[in-house]
Each structure stands twice: as C-alpha cells, then as structure tokens.
XYZ file of C-alpha atoms in Angstrom:
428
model
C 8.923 -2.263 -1.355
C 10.537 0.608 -2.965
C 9.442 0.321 -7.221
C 11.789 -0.223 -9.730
C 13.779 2.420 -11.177
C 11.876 2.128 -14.758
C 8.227 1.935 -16.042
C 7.161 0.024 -19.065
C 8.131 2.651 -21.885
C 5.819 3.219 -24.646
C 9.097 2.397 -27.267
C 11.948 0.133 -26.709
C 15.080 2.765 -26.412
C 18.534 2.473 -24.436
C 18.095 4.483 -21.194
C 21.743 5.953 -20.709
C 23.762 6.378 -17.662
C 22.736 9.278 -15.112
C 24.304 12.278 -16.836
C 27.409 13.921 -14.697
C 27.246 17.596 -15.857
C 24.587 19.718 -16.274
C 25.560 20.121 -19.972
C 25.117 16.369 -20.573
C 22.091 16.810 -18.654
C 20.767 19.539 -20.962
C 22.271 17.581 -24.121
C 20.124 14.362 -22.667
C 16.979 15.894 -22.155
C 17.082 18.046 -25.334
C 18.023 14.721 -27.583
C 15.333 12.669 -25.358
C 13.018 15.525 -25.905
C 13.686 15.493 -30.031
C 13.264 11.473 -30.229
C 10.523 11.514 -27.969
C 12.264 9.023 -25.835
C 11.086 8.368 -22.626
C 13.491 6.085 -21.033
C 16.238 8.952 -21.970
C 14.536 11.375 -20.526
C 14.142 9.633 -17.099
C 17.681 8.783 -17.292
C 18.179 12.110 -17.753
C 16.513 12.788 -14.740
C 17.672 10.192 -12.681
C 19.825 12.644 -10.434
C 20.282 12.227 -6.867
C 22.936 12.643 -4.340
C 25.046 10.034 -5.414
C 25.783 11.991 -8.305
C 29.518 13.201 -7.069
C 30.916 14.290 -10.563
C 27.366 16.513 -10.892
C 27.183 17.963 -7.156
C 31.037 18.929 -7.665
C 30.381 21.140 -10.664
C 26.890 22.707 -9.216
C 28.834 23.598 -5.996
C 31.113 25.756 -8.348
C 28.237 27.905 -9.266
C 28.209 27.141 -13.792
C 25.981 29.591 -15.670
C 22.824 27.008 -14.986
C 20.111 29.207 -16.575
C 22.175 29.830 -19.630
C 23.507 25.677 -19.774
C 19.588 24.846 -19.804
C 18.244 28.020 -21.824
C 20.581 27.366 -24.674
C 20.041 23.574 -25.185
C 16.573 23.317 -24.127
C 12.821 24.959 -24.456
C 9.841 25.709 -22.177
C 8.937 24.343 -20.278
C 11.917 21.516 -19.946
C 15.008 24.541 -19.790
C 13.269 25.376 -16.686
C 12.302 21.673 -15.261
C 16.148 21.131 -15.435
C 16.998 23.935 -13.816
C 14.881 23.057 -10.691
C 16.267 19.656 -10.427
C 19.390 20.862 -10.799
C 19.156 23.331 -8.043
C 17.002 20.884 -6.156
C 20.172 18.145 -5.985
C 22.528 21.009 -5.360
C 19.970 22.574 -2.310
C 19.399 18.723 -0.966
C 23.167 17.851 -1.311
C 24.163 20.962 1.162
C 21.549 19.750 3.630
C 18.920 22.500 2.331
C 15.895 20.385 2.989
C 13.215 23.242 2.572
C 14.372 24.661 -0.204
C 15.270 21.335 -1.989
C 11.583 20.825 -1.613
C 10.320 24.052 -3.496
C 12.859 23.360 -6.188
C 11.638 19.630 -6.633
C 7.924 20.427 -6.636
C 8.746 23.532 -9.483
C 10.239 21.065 -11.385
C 7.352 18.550 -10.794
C 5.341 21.758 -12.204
C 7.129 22.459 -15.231
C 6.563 18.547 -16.189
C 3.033 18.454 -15.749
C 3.073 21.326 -18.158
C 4.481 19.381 -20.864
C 2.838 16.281 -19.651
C -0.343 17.569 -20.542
C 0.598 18.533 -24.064
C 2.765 15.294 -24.795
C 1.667 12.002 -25.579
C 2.196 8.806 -23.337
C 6.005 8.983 -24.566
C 7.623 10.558 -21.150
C 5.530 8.165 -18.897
C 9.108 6.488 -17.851
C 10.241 9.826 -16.476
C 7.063 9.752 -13.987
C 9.375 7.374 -11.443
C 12.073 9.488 -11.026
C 10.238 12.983 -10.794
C 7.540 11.555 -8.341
C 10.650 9.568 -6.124
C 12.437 12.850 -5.676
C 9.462 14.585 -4.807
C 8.143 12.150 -1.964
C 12.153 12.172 -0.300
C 12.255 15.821 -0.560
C 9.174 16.311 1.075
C 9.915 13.704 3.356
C 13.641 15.380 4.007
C 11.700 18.736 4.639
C 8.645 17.706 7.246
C 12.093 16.078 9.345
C 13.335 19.300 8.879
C 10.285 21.762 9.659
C 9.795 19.061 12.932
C 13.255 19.200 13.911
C 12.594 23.191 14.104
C 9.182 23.021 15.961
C 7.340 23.530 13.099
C 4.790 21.765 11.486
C 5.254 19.331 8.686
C 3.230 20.074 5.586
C 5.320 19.019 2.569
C 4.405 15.667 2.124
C 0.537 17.010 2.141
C 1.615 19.014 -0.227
C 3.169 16.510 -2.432
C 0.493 14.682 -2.554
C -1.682 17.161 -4.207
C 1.355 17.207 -6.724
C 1.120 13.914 -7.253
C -2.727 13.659 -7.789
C -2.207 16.216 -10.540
C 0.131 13.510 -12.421
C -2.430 10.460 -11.783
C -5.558 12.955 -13.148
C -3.051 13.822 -16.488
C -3.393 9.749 -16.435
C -5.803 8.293 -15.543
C -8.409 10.588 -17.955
C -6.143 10.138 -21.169
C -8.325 9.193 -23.815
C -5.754 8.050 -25.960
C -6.370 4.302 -27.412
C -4.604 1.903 -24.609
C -1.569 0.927 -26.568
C -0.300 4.369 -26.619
C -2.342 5.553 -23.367
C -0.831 7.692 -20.715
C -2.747 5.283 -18.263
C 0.111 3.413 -18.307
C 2.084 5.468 -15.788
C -0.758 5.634 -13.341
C 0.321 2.984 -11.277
C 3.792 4.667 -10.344
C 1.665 7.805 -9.287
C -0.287 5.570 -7.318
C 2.411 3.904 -5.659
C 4.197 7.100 -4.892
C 1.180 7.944 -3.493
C 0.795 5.045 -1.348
C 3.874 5.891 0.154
C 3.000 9.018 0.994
C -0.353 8.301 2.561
C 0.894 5.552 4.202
C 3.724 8.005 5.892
C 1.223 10.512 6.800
C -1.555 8.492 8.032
C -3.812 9.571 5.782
C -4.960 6.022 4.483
C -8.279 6.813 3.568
C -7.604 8.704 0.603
C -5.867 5.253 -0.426
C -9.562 4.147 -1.212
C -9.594 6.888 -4.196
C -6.839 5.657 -5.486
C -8.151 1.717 -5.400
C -11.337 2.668 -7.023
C -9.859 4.089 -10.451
C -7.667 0.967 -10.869
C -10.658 -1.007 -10.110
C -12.768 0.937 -12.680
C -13.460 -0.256 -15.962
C -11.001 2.460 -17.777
C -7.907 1.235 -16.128
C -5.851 -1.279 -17.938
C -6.408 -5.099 -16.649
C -3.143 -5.726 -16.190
C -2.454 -5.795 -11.874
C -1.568 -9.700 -12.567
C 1.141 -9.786 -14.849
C -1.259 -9.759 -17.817
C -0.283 -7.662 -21.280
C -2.807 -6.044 -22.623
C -2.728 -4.991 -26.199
C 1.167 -4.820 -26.176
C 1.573 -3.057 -22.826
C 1.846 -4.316 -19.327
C 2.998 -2.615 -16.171
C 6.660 -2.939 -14.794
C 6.855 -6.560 -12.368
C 7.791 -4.083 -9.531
C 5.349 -1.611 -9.884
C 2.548 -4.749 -9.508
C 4.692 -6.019 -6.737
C 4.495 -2.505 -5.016
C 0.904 -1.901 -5.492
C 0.088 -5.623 -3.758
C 1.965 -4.978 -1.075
C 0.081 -1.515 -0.326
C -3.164 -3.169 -1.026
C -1.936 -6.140 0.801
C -2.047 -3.844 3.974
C -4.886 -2.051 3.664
C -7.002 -5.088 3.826
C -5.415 -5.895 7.068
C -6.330 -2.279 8.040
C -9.869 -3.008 7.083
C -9.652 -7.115 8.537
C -10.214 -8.434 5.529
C -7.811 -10.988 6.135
C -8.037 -13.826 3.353
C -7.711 -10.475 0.439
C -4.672 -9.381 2.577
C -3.154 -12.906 1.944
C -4.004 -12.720 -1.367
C -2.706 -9.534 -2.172
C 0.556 -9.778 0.022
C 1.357 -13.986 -1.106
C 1.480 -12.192 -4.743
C 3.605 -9.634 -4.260
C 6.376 -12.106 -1.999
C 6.188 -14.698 -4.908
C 6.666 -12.181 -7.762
C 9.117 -9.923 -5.819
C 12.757 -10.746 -7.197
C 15.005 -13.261 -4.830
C 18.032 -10.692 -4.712
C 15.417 -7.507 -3.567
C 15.886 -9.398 -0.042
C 15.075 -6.442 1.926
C 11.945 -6.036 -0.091
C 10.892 -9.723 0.699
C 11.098 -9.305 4.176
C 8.734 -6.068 4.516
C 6.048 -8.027 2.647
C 6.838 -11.203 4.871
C 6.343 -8.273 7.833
C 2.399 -8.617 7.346
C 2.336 -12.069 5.412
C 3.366 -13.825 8.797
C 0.826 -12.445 11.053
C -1.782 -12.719 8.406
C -1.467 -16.358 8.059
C -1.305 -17.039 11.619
C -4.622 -16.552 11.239
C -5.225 -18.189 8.888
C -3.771 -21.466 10.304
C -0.342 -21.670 8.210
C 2.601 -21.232 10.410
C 5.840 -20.157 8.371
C 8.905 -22.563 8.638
C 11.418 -21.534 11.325
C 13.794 -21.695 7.860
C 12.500 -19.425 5.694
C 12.148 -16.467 9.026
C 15.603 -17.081 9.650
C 16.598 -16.639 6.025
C 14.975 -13.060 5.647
C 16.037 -11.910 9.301
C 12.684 -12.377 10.937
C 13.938 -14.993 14.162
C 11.742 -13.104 16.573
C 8.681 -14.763 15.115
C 9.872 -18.263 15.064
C 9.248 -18.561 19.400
C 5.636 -16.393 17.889
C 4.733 -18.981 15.341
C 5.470 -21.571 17.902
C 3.235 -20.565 20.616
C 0.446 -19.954 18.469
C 0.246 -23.553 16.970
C 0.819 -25.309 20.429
C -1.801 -23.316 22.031
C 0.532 -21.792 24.842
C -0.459 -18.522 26.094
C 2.023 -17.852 28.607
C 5.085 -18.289 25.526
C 2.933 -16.044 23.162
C 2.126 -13.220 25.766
C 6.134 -13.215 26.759
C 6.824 -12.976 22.995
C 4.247 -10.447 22.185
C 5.660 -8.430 25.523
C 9.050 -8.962 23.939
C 9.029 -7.134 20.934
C 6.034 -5.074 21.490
C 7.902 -1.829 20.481
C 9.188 -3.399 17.129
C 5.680 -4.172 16.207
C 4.600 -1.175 16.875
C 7.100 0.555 14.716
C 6.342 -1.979 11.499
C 2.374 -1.160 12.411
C 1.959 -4.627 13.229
C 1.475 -5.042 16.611
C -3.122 -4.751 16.666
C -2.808 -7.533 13.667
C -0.490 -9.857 16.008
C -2.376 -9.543 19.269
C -5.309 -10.409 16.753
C -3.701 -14.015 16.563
C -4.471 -14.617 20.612
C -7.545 -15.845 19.787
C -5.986 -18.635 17.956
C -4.142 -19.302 20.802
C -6.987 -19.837 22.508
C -8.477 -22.222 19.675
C -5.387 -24.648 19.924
C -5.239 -23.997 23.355
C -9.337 -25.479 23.885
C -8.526 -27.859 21.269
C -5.601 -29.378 23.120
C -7.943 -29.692 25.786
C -11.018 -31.275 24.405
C -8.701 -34.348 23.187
C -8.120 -35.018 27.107
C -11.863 -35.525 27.123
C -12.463 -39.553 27.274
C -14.509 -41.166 24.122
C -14.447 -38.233 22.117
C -17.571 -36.588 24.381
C -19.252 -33.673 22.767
C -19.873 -32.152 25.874
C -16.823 -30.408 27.322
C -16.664 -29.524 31.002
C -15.893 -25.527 31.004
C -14.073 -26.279 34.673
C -12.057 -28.973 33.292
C -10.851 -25.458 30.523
C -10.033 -23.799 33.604
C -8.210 -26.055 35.425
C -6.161 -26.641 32.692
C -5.489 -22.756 32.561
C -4.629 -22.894 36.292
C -2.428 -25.352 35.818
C -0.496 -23.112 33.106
C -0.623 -20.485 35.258
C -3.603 -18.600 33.526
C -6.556 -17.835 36.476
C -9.653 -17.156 34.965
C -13.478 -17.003 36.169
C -15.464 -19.371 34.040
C -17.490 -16.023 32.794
C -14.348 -14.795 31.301
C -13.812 -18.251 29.975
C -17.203 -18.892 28.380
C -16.926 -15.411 26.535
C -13.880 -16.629 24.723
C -15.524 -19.881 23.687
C -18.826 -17.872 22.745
C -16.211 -15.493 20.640
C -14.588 -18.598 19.092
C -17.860 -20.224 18.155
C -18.795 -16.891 16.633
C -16.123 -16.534 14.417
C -16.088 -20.150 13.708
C -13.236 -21.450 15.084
C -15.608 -23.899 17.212
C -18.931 -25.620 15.867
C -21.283 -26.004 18.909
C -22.665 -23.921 21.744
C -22.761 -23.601 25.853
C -24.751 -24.659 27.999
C -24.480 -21.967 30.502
C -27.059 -24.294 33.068
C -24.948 -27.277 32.832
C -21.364 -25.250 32.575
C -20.819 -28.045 29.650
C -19.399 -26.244 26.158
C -21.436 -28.700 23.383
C -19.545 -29.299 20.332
C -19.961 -30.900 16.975
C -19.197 -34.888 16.702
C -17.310 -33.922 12.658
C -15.167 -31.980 13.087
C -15.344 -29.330 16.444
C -12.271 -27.577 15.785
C -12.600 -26.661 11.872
C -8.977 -26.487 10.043
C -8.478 -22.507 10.182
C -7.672 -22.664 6.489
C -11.196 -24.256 5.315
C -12.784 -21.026 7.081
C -12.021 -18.650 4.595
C -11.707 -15.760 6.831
C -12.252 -12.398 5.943
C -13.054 -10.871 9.212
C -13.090 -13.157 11.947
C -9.991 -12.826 13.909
C-alpha cells in the first residue's frame, strides 16, 4: 500500500496547501526553513503533476534561478530549483531528464539533511515518492527505447544515503532523525520489490530489528514519538511478503493480518493488495475467507479457490488455478497458491478416510485411488503414497505406510490435525 502523505513531525505545525507558483514555493520553503518546520517544508514540496496553476507558469519560462536565489540559501535555492524543473521536465513527458532533476534535488537535501536536526524528517515522503516515480517513469522510458533500465538502481543508492543520515543519528530518541527511517525503508521496499532485487530487503529488516531503532513497528509511542499508522501498515505488508518469499508462512500471517486490520476502511484499494497474499496464506493455514468479505474488496475469483480447497476437490481447484493463472502471476502469487494443492490433497484423503467403516486406522491406499478415479484423477499408487508420505511429513497426517500391506496407518486422536493447531512456518 502506497504510505501516507505525512510522517510523524518532530513539532505539531499546520502543513499548508501545495504551493501554486514557484514564488509561493520559494516563500514556503524559506518561512519553513526559518521556523524549522517540517510539515511546511514537505508541503512545500509536495509538487506533482496535478499541480495545473504551477505547471502553467513553469511552461512560461519565469526567471526560476533568480525566484529561488533571492528567497532562499544553499543548499535549498538550488533543491527548489530541481524540483521545479523536475515537475516541469516530467509534466512535458521528459522522463530522463525529470529523473536527473529529481535525484539533484534529492542531493541538495541530503546536504542539509546532514547538517539539520530531525526537524525536516516530514519532507523525507515527498522527496523519496518523487524520486522512486521518476525513476520508475525513466527505466519505462530507457525500455521503451531499447535501452537498459538503470534509474531505479540508481535511486536506490539515493535512498540508502537518506536511511544512513537516519538510522546513525545519535541524537536522544525524542528528537532523533531515526524517526524518518521507516519512510526510507518503505520507499525502498518499493523499489526492491520493482526491481527484483529482494535480498537487499534483508539489510533493511536487520537495522529495524536492531537494538538502536525505535520499538515502535506496533503502534507503540515511545518517549513522545511514534511512527505514522501508514507507514507501520506499509512496512507489514512488505515484510508480510517476504516471509512468504522465504515460506515462513505463520510470520507472513502475522505480519500481513496487521497491516489489513490497521489499514484505514476507506484506503479500499490498499486493503485488497494486502488481502492479495493474506488469502493464499491462510489457505494454508486452514482459514478460508468468507465469500462476503472477497466480494466486498473485488477479489470473486477466489471464492470458487477457497471453495475447492476446503472440500478437497482437485479437479475445481486445478480449473481455477488454470483460470487465472496469468493474474497470479502478475500479483506474484501464483508459486504461493499452487502451494495450497497440498491441502487439497489433505481434505481430499480426509474425506476419504471417513468412508472407512468403524473409524479403522488402517486406510486402504487403493480404496485413495479409486476414489481419485472416480473424480477423474488416475494415479499409480507410487505417486499416491508420495503425497501421503509428503502430508505426514509436513504434518498434515499423524501415522505412516505400510508400503508391504499398501495400508496408510493413522493415528486413532485425531489423524487429520486442524491446519490451524500446526503452526506452520514452512510446511506447505
């Protein structure tokens, strides 16, 4: 989910409006600047191409250097004069060169981040937003032309620059540029996550986990500070699905329940990315979301999904799966669903084993395959007898075969373990 547009600033202060000249712009900054008021400044630089009044004026080529050099000083005359040229470059479809303009200005801020204390933290956002769509903007760009997409590599390193400035302030917490980590982070989750590059993500997760970092990824204030709601709700999600990367299933739950409870109930389109990977996750974990609730965030293809996995029917969930194979592909979903076959196959055996008279423990592996047959599934018993050896692995079943007497030997409490008492963290 895309963060909010503000971080937890160091003072309370009224943010104004998105300026709509680049003298207001200049007058914002240079007031924001005198105040030391962060949630000014980001307002300040809250400029994008929505901006019509602003766009207008830069197409009419004003005086910018003289605008910013009269009403500001180094290093900030000069980071408004990149974003300014930056909106005006990205409004005419300039992608490249909106790029270089964005990054200079990222430059010019780390300059005076370095210097400052924690007071323009709120600005962070904004800079590192317009610096992850520009580069995104230019790799489509640089692709479109046959050449090779670098920018949002290169952003990246930008970024890291901004989370170092952070993340080794040695300020006391209340006043600690550590604060504005977490948008860096999540910026650079975004990034990482665009470029497949997910393994730098682990970086990232150990300096939050470190003892430095402020405890705060729950909601928690910590001497007077706490992190924005959706800059938590952001970093969850992330997290959230990079432990289904790594099948570590029951932290991916965790991690992804969080950030759907917390996220707001109007930020729709954000709910529905997190319930993306939530849905798959708990498949496996044996809780089935209510037809009601995927219908209510748009996600009706995994109602027939949900459906075959609980009944145990292998022919619905392989049509489904078939079905909308490309759109899990696109969300990066579709290894994690496929994942939930085996389930199939648990509720599938289960089904079966109640057919058996007097409760037997000792299930006839035929008597699996005929019932496979008969849903139009052929199957050697080898292949058959690997799947249960699988399931007992993982713990889906509690017994063992007897390969000699083709019987599959189960537990008299409790064969088929509720998937939820498991506590998976691997085993799907």
């Amino acid at each position: 989910p895309a963060p909010s547009a503000s971080v937890c600033p160091t003072r309370p202060m009224s943010a104004p409006g998105a300026p709509s000249t680049a003298q207001q712009a200049a007058q914002t900054i240079s007031q924001a600047v005198s105040r030391q008021d962060g949630a000014g400044l980001a307002a300040a630089l809250r400029l994008d191409l929505g901006n019509t009044a602003l766009i207008a004026q830069l197409n009419s080529s004003p005086p910018l250097e003289q605008i910013c050099g009269r009403a500001l000083v180094e290093p900030w005359d000069e980071l408004l004069l990149e974003q300014l040229h930056y909106i005006k470059a990205a409004a005419a479809g300039e992608h490249e060169a909106a790029y270089s303009h964005c990054e200079r200005a990222a430059a010019c801020f780390q300059a005076a981040f370095e210097k400052e204390s924690d007071w323009p933290v709120p600005a962070l956002h904004s800079l590192c937003l317009n610096l992850r769509r520009a580069a995104a903007a230019a790799d489509a760009a640089l692709v479109a032309k046959g050449e090779r997409a670098a920018r949002q590599q290169e952003a990246a390193r930008t970024m890291q620059k901004f989370f170092q400035v952070c993340v080794t302030d040695r300020a006391p917490l209340p006043v600690s540029k550590k604060w504005g980590a977490l948008v860096v982070i999540n910026a650079l989750f975004h990034v990482y996550f665009a470029i497949n590059n997910l393994r730098l993500c682990q970086n990232l997760i150990r300096a939050v986990e470190g003892p430095a970092f402020p405890k705060a990824l729950d909601g928690q204030t910590v001497e007077g500070r706490h992190f924005a709601k959706a800059e938590v709700v952001t970093y969850k999600y992330f997290t959230g699905r990079l432990a289904l990367l790594n099948s570590d299933f029951g932290a991916a739950e965790r991690q992804l329940s969080w950030a759907f409870e917390r996220c707001p109930r109007a930020a729709t389109g954000n709910k529905r990315l997190v319930l993306r990977y939530l849905v798959p996750v708990r498949l496996a974990l044996g809780v089935f979301a209510s037809e009601a609730l995927l219908r209510k965030y748009g996600l009706d293809y995994f109602v027939p999904l949900c459906r075959a996995v609980h009944r145990g029917d292998l022919n619905a969930f392989e049509e489904q799966l078939a079905t909308h194979q490309q759109r899990f592909i696109r969300h990066g979903s579709y290894l994690l669903v496929e994942r939930s076959k085996l389930i199939v196959y648990r509720n599938f055996f289960r089904r079966v084993a109640l057919l058996h008279p007097d409760k037997s423990t000792k299930l006839d592996i035929k008597r699996f395959q005929a019932c496979l047959k008969a849903t139009n599934t052929e199957m050697e018993v080898d292949e058959i007898e690997c799947i249960l050896a699988n399931l007992i692995y993982c713990g889906y079943i509690k017994g063992y075969i007897s390969h000699a007497h083709g019987k599959l030997v189960v537990s008299k409490g409790a064969p088929f373990p509720p998937l939820r008492e498991l506590g998976l963290t691997s085993a799907v």
